[in-house]
């Protein structure tokens, strides 16, 4: 093979994957003191004279710290297995014993850890020192597992908690020299920080920090600093760490950093062949199941995010041969948050959404039926009783995880009929406004898709009525906000042609929920203004349509909508001290003083919309496209005519400088406009 020598890294990787019977396996000799112990002493004792002599612990502390017994990644064609099969193909005997001895010797040499670099040692030492006190760590991990796990599998919970315990109780633990463990721990702390308000006792008066701030940033910054070291490690934690970081960043940067980290986790999982059914006999059944769950969690979230943000498919699902997660009692019974049924249901649903998002793969429909309708209904019928929302107590940690299964279910219906709704509305408006001389002939299946989309949107809003009535509507969540936004948008669009008696109540409720969820997030507030802009345009389209249909009728103005006590306190106290010393800001006082039960109160009619500003955001093309879609001759006032404004300090120069890159794309994906395909109408209109 050109370009590959016997001593090249690629050749070495292939050689060290040769499978050797365990009884014949030879281990590399160890000194009396392991490299991990030397490095641990280095972290405690200060500067090192010869960092090049140190070795990094490459993720071998636990089953999750590696993906196979030798701690090295597989490749699509592994050298030893490939050569063995060639010998079988040519009817040759197995390899001679002396050849196996050579391979074992090379394998032992290849397993030596790479020398640690001074910069890596410095990053690792800083991240270890940044660990919170143990009570705070225990609290954050408990919150992360109970409220942040959702339908995913981040790590084997009892194993990870045991490793955290080892880290704090044993100052010489090898975990202190494992960058992948330290990175994953900080990522889990950061994710847990996002949900601490759900554990805030009503009697607690601990108040933290300022508007649009994030307490998890303290931990995220440490995890981020270790990513360059972790990404080269051939272990599962090198997949898990960027995955958890991507989940943490989803609310604030779904189209930016989160998108990148989720993609990084997906690529690393592919590099480790987690998407393939493994025939490695050295992997236990539990390890196989952990690999399987991690893969499907990453694929499911990454795929749903790319669909919601209208981003291209990262991989073709046809390459996946690994089976869905499945119950495994020895693993499941030990999980603090056992969500295996959620994982299975979510993975199955995402495979349907994967095909829904690719119209080229739709089955041909000529009658009034809709593609995938039978599969979606079958998915819902197959859910066990434990995943029926009405069977789950609203205060249970499983409630929101199950709620998200249903929001993704209705989103799949909406995604399937999204273009049809726009097509029907636009075609009929063009006819009524004189752009087309003949009535539009809309195919039956397009009509059916449009109806099913609108029906799903209304059911989605009813789902949010349930979650608000039970006190589970929380501060900004990308999944919740995007689901509520796109449902409200679809109802508004459908209302241009026909409004039933529940239209005003549905739209008003949707906007109220969006405003509540947008508290503390400037971009989300702009998303609310964006939806309100569409509502204003839709109302004007309705008035014009009424004038066209009944020139002598009096058109009424559109009705505008009115507009663990000690653990938490320990966390709040520690975070306040950190912020005083580092200048990092956290969540708003209003947010931290709001209990979940208060969320059921009516939403105040607050002015949230933007005034015109020098950056030109209010004349962004997205608003113009919406205007052209509904009423061709509406003055291009954009969002500037909307009432109210943000506080001036919310639109600082740093924020405005990003308005024309990530934030515009984020707004389109966040609100659901991009999913509906409005951006594709720009050139045509």
XYZ file of C-alpha atoms in Angstrom, residues 104-535:
432
model
C 2.738 -9.941 20.761
C 6.082 -8.237 21.207
C 5.138 -5.409 18.863
C 1.772 -5.139 20.579
C 3.390 -4.754 24.003
C 5.600 -1.944 22.720
C 2.671 -0.197 21.046
C 0.710 -0.140 24.298
C 3.153 2.225 25.917
C 1.506 5.534 26.731
C 2.769 8.630 24.930
C 4.922 11.039 26.926
C 3.027 13.908 28.498
C 3.789 17.408 27.258
C 4.321 20.344 29.634
C 1.292 22.225 28.306
C -0.912 19.175 28.784
C 0.348 18.721 32.328
C -0.434 22.345 33.098
C -3.988 22.055 31.730
C -4.568 18.849 33.640
C -3.283 20.286 36.917
C -5.504 23.345 36.551
C -8.590 21.240 35.792
C -7.958 18.953 38.772
C -7.591 21.953 41.084
C -10.880 23.359 39.747
C -12.967 20.437 41.018
C -15.664 21.702 43.402
C -15.902 20.513 47.013
C -17.226 17.001 47.264
C -20.734 17.942 48.551
C -21.121 20.337 45.617
C -19.885 17.698 43.177
C -22.320 15.126 44.562
C -25.186 17.607 44.293
C -24.377 18.600 40.711
C -24.018 14.993 39.557
C -27.298 14.082 41.225
C -29.024 16.936 39.392
C -27.299 16.009 36.125
C -28.501 12.410 36.357
C -32.037 13.178 37.546
C -32.850 16.172 35.346
C -30.273 16.286 32.560
C -30.160 12.688 31.353
C -33.496 12.764 29.504
C -33.674 9.892 26.976
C -29.914 9.499 26.650
C -27.095 7.435 28.091
C -24.115 9.539 29.085
C -22.243 7.040 31.241
C -22.716 4.008 33.462
C -23.994 5.935 36.470
C -22.829 3.716 39.376
C -19.406 3.282 37.773
C -18.976 7.004 37.185
C -20.117 7.885 40.713
C -17.678 5.314 42.098
C -14.893 6.941 40.092
C -15.855 10.359 41.454
C -15.690 8.883 44.943
C -12.240 7.472 44.195
C -11.052 10.828 42.880
C -11.977 12.604 46.116
C -10.961 9.864 48.550
C -7.643 8.799 46.995
C -5.171 11.557 46.181
C -2.943 9.054 44.383
C -5.718 7.727 42.144
C -4.821 7.238 38.489
C -8.048 9.067 37.647
C -6.295 12.283 38.617
C -3.929 11.744 35.695
C -6.637 10.798 33.187
C -7.585 13.826 31.095
C -10.618 12.052 29.662
C -12.094 11.419 33.115
C -11.386 14.966 34.307
C -12.954 16.375 31.120
C -16.075 14.207 31.420
C -16.483 15.095 35.090
C -16.356 18.839 34.392
C -18.832 18.400 31.523
C -21.223 16.574 33.868
C -20.828 19.308 36.503
C -21.651 21.925 33.863
C -24.751 20.073 32.667
C -25.957 19.597 36.224
C -25.526 23.317 36.897
C -28.170 24.114 34.286
C -30.871 22.288 36.220
C -30.069 23.262 39.812
C -33.096 25.557 39.996
C -35.322 22.479 39.842
C -33.788 21.409 43.162
C -34.047 24.824 44.805
C -36.187 24.547 47.956
C -38.982 27.080 48.240
C -37.586 28.227 51.578
C -34.124 28.880 50.159
C -33.164 32.521 49.815
C -29.844 31.904 48.104
C -29.718 34.263 45.164
C -27.154 34.006 42.427
C -25.798 36.362 39.909
C -27.050 38.277 36.922
C -29.070 38.268 33.707
C -28.152 35.974 30.816
C -25.485 34.168 32.807
C -24.558 30.552 33.173
C -23.084 28.981 36.323
C -21.959 25.923 34.366
C -19.473 28.014 32.412
C -16.963 27.558 35.253
C -16.821 23.830 34.579
C -17.286 24.033 30.821
C -14.175 26.185 30.470
C -12.120 23.503 32.219
C -13.602 20.712 30.090
C -13.008 22.704 26.916
C -9.340 23.204 27.770
C -8.832 19.422 27.876
C -10.537 18.576 24.581
C -7.276 18.776 22.535
C -5.785 16.128 24.834
C -8.908 13.974 25.052
C -9.735 13.787 21.369
C -6.633 11.708 20.612
C -7.433 9.146 23.289
C -8.743 5.789 22.035
C -11.466 5.323 24.651
C -15.163 5.786 25.272
C -14.654 8.841 27.453
C -13.237 10.616 24.409
C -16.731 10.165 22.951
C -18.703 10.828 26.120
C -16.985 14.088 27.091
C -17.750 16.064 23.888
C -21.233 14.519 23.844
C -22.109 15.835 27.312
C -20.520 19.182 26.431
C -22.709 19.361 23.329
C -25.818 18.703 25.416
C -24.779 21.391 27.892
C -24.276 23.958 25.121
C -27.516 23.174 23.288
C -29.644 25.931 24.906
C -27.111 28.704 24.312
C -25.359 27.702 21.111
C -27.297 25.032 19.255
C -26.070 26.182 15.855
C -22.541 26.922 17.025
C -20.468 25.154 19.654
C -23.086 22.538 20.501
C -23.434 21.555 16.856
C -19.656 21.192 16.632
C -19.267 19.187 19.839
C -22.103 16.815 18.932
C -20.506 16.351 15.532
C -17.164 15.721 17.210
C -18.704 13.077 19.463
C -20.366 11.452 16.454
C -17.126 11.360 14.448
C -15.184 9.966 17.386
C -17.859 7.293 17.846
C -17.532 6.414 14.177
C -13.755 6.219 14.549
C -14.238 3.702 17.350
C -16.773 1.771 15.239
C -19.530 2.182 17.814
C -22.034 2.208 14.957
C -21.086 -1.344 13.995
C -22.009 -4.635 15.572
C -18.819 -5.780 17.231
C -17.636 -9.366 17.021
C -14.828 -8.744 19.475
C -14.999 -11.711 21.827
C -12.958 -9.852 24.443
C -15.823 -7.414 25.092
C -18.257 -8.433 27.807
C -22.001 -8.280 27.265
C -22.171 -5.221 29.502
C -19.455 -3.434 27.543
C -21.251 -4.241 24.300
C -24.473 -2.772 25.672
C -22.714 0.377 26.926
C -21.186 0.917 23.483
C -24.597 0.412 21.922
C -26.335 2.892 24.226
C -23.692 5.568 23.813
C -23.865 5.284 20.031
C -27.638 5.560 19.788
C -27.761 8.435 22.266
C -25.261 10.442 20.233
C -26.834 9.584 16.897
C -30.371 10.351 18.115
C -29.572 13.782 19.542
C -27.265 14.768 16.705
C -29.809 13.708 14.089
C -32.787 15.423 15.711
C -30.734 18.602 16.179
C -29.625 18.712 12.553
C -33.221 18.233 11.388
C -34.538 20.955 13.693
C -31.769 23.325 12.626
C -32.179 22.373 8.959
C -28.596 21.198 8.711
C -27.433 18.439 6.321
C -27.436 14.837 7.432
C -24.087 14.026 9.045
C -24.038 10.350 8.123
C -26.224 7.973 6.195
C -28.053 5.793 8.696
C -27.686 2.864 6.294
C -24.123 2.360 7.548
C -25.360 1.569 11.072
C -25.350 -2.132 11.892
C -25.370 -1.910 15.678
C -28.735 -2.909 17.110
C -30.987 -0.692 19.212
C -30.345 -0.555 22.962
C -32.002 -3.355 24.873
C -32.753 -4.032 28.526
C -29.872 -5.614 30.399
C -30.802 -6.271 34.019
C -27.284 -6.379 35.525
C -26.686 -2.887 34.131
C -30.171 -1.391 34.422
C -30.919 -2.246 38.046
C -27.883 -0.271 39.212
C -28.685 2.944 37.337
C -29.875 5.810 39.528
C -31.972 7.054 36.590
C -32.970 3.958 34.628
C -34.268 5.258 31.297
C -33.617 2.269 29.053
C -37.195 2.292 27.715
C -36.791 5.982 26.839
C -33.544 5.208 25.017
C -35.162 2.461 22.961
C -38.212 4.549 22.063
C -36.114 7.590 21.174
C -33.741 5.615 18.939
C -36.643 4.034 17.051
C -38.341 7.415 16.595
C -35.141 9.069 15.372
C -34.758 6.448 12.666
C -38.218 7.424 11.412
C -37.365 11.133 11.625
C -34.138 10.429 9.757
C -36.130 9.274 6.724
C -38.832 11.922 7.142
C -36.135 14.582 6.855
C -34.988 13.165 3.505
C -37.915 13.489 1.027
C -35.889 11.647 -1.596
C -36.319 8.525 0.523
C -40.078 8.854 0.965
C -42.288 6.068 -0.366
C -44.357 7.172 -3.335
C -47.851 8.354 -2.392
C -50.432 9.113 -5.044
C -53.645 9.031 -3.029
C -54.604 11.043 0.024
C -52.395 9.071 2.406
C -49.266 10.346 4.103
C -45.875 8.603 4.144
C -44.676 7.177 7.454
C -48.100 7.704 9.051
C -48.475 4.000 9.796
C -44.955 3.797 11.250
C -45.501 6.795 13.502
C -48.824 5.510 14.792
C -47.304 2.082 15.355
C -44.448 3.685 17.310
C -46.886 5.458 19.610
C -49.022 2.349 20.140
C -45.944 0.318 21.032
C -44.950 2.542 23.955
C -45.173 0.682 27.272
C -47.440 1.978 30.019
C -44.387 3.366 31.806
C -43.971 5.839 28.921
C -47.549 7.105 28.970
C -47.397 10.681 30.246
C -50.651 10.339 32.175
C -49.133 7.473 34.179
C -46.135 9.473 35.412
C -46.207 11.737 38.447
C -45.478 15.348 37.419
C -42.734 15.648 40.036
C -40.966 12.525 38.807
C -37.640 12.953 37.014
C -39.070 10.766 34.260
C -41.872 13.221 33.473
C -39.894 15.643 31.317
C -37.957 12.838 29.620
C -41.264 11.277 28.581
C -42.642 14.682 27.605
C -39.727 15.098 25.197
C -40.523 11.772 23.543
C -43.976 13.092 22.701
C -42.719 16.490 21.536
C -40.338 14.701 19.165
C -43.213 12.507 18.003
C -45.383 15.496 17.099
C -42.368 17.287 15.663
C -41.877 14.364 13.275
C -45.446 14.814 12.034
C -44.813 18.544 11.644
C -41.522 17.954 9.812
C -43.312 15.599 7.438
C -45.979 18.159 6.527
C -44.063 21.404 6.974
C -43.603 22.198 3.287
C -47.182 21.227 2.497
C -48.590 23.845 4.879
C -46.530 26.602 3.266
C -47.394 25.282 -0.205
C -51.150 25.278 0.428
C -51.216 28.714 2.072
C -49.020 30.304 -0.559
C -50.861 28.777 -3.518
C -54.254 29.953 -2.318
C -53.043 33.433 -1.429
C -51.472 33.851 -4.859
C -54.793 32.956 -6.451
C -56.890 35.243 -4.243
C -54.447 38.132 -4.613
C -54.482 37.845 -8.404
C -51.053 36.390 -8.997
C -52.594 33.247 -10.492
C -55.638 33.262 -12.767
C -56.760 29.686 -12.096
C -57.619 28.113 -8.737
C -54.727 25.998 -7.476
C -54.942 22.255 -7.990
C -53.334 20.851 -4.876
C -52.657 17.077 -4.923
C -54.583 15.058 -2.306
C -51.451 13.860 -0.528
C -50.238 17.465 -0.135
C -53.573 18.392 1.429
C -53.336 15.351 3.706
C -49.804 16.242 4.785
C -50.868 19.805 5.504
C -53.824 18.677 7.629
C -51.732 16.196 9.608
C -49.099 18.873 10.227
C -51.636 21.365 11.603
C -53.267 18.647 13.706
C -49.896 17.707 15.211
C -49.130 21.362 15.971
C -52.364 21.752 17.929
C -51.679 18.546 19.849
C -48.193 19.832 20.617
C -49.665 22.973 22.178
C -52.072 20.857 24.236
C -49.031 18.955 25.452
C -47.537 22.238 26.633
C -50.788 23.025 28.436
C -50.266 19.843 30.429
C -46.659 20.591 31.255
C -47.477 24.132 32.336
C -50.400 23.025 34.483
C -48.126 20.569 36.297
C -45.426 23.171 36.944
C -42.876 21.595 34.591
C -42.443 24.509 32.196
C -38.888 25.604 32.884
C -36.369 28.214 31.859
C -35.068 28.133 28.308
C -34.621 24.654 26.868
C -33.826 24.338 23.182
C -36.036 21.260 22.778
C -39.008 22.838 24.557
C -38.684 26.261 22.956
C -38.264 24.952 19.431
C -41.206 22.557 19.807
C -43.547 25.232 21.161
C -42.359 27.777 18.596
C -42.843 25.634 15.509
C -46.250 24.465 16.755
C -47.356 28.080 17.259
C -46.005 29.061 13.838
C -47.880 26.252 12.081
C -51.131 27.267 13.797
C -50.551 30.899 12.761
C -49.871 29.916 9.145
C -52.913 27.661 8.942
C -54.977 30.468 10.462
C -54.333 32.680 7.438
C -56.804 30.595 5.452
C -59.120 29.399 8.218
C -59.454 30.249 11.893
C -61.635 28.209 14.202
C -62.907 29.263 17.604
C -59.769 28.082 19.363
C -57.279 29.929 17.179
C -56.767 33.021 19.348
C -56.453 31.005 22.548
C -53.948 28.623 20.974
C -51.706 31.376 19.604
C -51.922 33.407 22.808
C -50.987 30.397 24.890
C -48.091 29.488 22.594
C -46.621 32.990 22.820
C -47.051 33.076 26.597
C -45.129 29.817 26.950
C -42.381 31.089 24.659
C -42.022 34.259 26.702
C -41.762 32.299 29.906
C -39.136 29.953 28.478
C -37.158 32.853 26.968
C -36.456 34.470 30.338
C -32.743 35.044 30.722
C -31.880 34.334 27.075
C -31.611 37.287 24.691
C -31.622 35.170 21.533
C -34.744 33.342 22.668
C -36.433 36.686 23.316
C -35.637 37.658 19.746
C -37.161 34.365 18.703
C -40.380 35.392 20.431
C -40.300 38.706 18.567
C -39.788 36.773 15.363
C -42.898 34.675 15.970
C -44.832 37.828 16.849
C -43.686 39.336 13.547
C -45.174 36.369 11.709
C -48.392 36.768 13.685
